[in-house]
PDB file of C-alpha atoms in Angstrom:
ATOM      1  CA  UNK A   1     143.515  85.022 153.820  1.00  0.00           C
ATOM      2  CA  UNK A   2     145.561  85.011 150.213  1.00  0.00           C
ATOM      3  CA  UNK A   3     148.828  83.996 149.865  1.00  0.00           C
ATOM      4  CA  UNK A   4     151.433  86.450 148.234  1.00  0.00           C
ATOM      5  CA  UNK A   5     153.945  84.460 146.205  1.00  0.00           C
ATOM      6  CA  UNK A   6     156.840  85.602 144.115  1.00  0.00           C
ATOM      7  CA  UNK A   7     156.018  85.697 140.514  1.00  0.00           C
ATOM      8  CA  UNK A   8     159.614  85.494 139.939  1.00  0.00           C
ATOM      9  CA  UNK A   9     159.687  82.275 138.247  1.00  0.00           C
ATOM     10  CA  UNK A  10     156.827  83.205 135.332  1.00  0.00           C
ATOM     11  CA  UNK A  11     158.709  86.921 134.629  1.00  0.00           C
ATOM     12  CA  UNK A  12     162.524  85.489 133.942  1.00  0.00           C
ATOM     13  CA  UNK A  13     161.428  82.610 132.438  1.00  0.00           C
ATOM     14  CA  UNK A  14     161.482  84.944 129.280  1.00  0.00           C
ATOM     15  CA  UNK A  15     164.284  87.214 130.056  1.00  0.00           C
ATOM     16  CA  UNK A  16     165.980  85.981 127.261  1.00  0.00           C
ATOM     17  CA  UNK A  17     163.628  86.908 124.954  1.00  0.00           C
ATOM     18  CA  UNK A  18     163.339  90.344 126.962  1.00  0.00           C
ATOM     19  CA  UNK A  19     167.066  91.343 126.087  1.00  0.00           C
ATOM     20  CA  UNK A  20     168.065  94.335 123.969  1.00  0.00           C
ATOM     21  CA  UNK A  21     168.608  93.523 119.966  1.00  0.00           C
ATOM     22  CA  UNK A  22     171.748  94.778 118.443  1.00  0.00           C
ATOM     23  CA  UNK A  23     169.199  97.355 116.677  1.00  0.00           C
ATOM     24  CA  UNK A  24     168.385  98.775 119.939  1.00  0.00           C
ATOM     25  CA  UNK A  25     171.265  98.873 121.741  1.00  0.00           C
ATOM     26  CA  UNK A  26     172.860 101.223 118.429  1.00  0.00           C
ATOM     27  CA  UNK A  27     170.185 103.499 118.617  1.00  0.00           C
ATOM     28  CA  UNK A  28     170.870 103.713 122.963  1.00  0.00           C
ATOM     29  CA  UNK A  29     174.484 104.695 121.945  1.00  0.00           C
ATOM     30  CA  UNK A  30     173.717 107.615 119.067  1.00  0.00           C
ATOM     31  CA  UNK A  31     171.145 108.862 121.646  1.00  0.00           C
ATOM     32  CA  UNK A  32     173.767 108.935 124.709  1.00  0.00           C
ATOM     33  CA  UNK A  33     175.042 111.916 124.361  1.00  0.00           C
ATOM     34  CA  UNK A  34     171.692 113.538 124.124  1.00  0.00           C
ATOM     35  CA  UNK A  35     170.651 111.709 127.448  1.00  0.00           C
ATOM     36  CA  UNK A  36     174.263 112.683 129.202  1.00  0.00           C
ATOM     37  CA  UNK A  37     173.462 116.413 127.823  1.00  0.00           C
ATOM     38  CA  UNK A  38     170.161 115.785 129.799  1.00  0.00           C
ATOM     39  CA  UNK A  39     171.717 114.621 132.895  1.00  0.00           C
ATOM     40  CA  UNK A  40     173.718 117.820 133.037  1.00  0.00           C
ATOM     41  CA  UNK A  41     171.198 120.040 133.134  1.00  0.00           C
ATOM     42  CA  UNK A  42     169.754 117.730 135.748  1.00  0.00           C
ATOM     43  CA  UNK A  43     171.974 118.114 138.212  1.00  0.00           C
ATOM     44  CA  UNK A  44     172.682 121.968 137.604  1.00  0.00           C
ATOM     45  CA  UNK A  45     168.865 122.164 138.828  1.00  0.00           C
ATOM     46  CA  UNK A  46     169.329 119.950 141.354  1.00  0.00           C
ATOM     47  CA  UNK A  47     171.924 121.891 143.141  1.00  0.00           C
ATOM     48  CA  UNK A  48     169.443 125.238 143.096  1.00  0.00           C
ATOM     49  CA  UNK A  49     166.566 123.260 144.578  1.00  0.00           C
ATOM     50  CA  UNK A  50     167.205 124.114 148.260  1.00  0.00           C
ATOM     51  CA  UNK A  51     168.940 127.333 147.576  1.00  0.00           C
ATOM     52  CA  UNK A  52     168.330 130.375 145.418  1.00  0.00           C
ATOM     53  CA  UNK A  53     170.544 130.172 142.106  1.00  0.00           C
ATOM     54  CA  UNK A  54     174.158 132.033 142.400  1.00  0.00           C
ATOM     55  CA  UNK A  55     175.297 133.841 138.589  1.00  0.00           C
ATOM     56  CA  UNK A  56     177.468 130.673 138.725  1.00  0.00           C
ATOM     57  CA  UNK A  57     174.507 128.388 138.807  1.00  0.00           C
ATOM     58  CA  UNK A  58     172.435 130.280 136.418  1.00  0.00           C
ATOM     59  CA  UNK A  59     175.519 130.003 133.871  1.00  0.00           C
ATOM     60  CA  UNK A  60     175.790 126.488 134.451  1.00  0.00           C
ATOM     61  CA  UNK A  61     172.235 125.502 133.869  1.00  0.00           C
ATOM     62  CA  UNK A  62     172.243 128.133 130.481  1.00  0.00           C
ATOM     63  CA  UNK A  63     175.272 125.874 129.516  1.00  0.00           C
ATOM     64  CA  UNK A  64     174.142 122.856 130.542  1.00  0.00           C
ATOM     65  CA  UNK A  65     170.799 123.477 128.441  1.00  0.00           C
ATOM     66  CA  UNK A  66     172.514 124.921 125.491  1.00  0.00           C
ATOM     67  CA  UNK A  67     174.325 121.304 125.143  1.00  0.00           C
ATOM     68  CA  UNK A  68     170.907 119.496 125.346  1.00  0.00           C
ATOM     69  CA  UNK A  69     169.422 121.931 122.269  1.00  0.00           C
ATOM     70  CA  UNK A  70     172.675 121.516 120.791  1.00  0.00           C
ATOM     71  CA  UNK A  71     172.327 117.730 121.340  1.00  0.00           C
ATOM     72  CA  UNK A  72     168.936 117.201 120.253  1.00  0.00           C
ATOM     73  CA  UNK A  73     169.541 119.230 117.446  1.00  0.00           C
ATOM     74  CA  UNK A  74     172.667 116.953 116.376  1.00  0.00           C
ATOM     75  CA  UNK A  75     170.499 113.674 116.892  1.00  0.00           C
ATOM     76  CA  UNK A  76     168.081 114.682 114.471  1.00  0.00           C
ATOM     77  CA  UNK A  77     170.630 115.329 111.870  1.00  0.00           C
ATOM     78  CA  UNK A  78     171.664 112.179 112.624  1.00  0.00           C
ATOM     79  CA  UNK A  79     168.643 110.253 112.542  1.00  0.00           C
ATOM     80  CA  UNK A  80     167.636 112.580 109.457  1.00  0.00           C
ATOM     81  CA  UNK A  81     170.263 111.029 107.267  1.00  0.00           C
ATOM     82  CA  UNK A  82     170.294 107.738 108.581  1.00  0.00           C
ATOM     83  CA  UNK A  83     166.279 107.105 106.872  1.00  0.00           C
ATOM     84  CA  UNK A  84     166.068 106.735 102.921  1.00  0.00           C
ATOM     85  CA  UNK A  85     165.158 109.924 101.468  1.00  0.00           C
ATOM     86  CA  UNK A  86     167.048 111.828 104.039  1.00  0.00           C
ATOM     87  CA  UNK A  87     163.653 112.661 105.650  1.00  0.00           C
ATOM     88  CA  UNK A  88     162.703 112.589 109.319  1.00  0.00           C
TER      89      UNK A  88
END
């Protein structure tokens, strides 16, 4: 018979090392509003899983992906003119 033990011990022994850098943490926050955008449109097909869509819904989830194109789009730019050259 084998023992199961906790590896607990050997995985945060590191978790300091493990944490975030400044560096990433900035490029979490320029890309939040693409993940909220995301999100959105998430839950406005969530809601027509169990239930066939209303003109409401549809609207909602057009919307809701319009924001993540609109989003994604305005990340890029970002991003864009944030590398030397202006180049993606």
């Amino acid at each position: 018979m084998e023992h199961i033990v906790t590896v607990q011990d050997a995985v945060t022994a590191f978790a300091d090392w493990r944490e975030p850098s400044a560096a990433e943490l900035d490029a979490i926050e320029q890309e939040m509003p693409a993940i909220l955008a995301e999100v959105d449109l998430l839950d406005a097909q969530i809601v027509t899983l169990d239930r066939a869509p209303s003109e409401l819904d549809e609207r909602r989830i057009r919307r809701a992906r319009r924001r993540v194109l609109a989003e994604r789009a305005a990340l890029t730019n970002r991003t864009a003119t944030a590398l030397p050259g202006g180049a993606a």
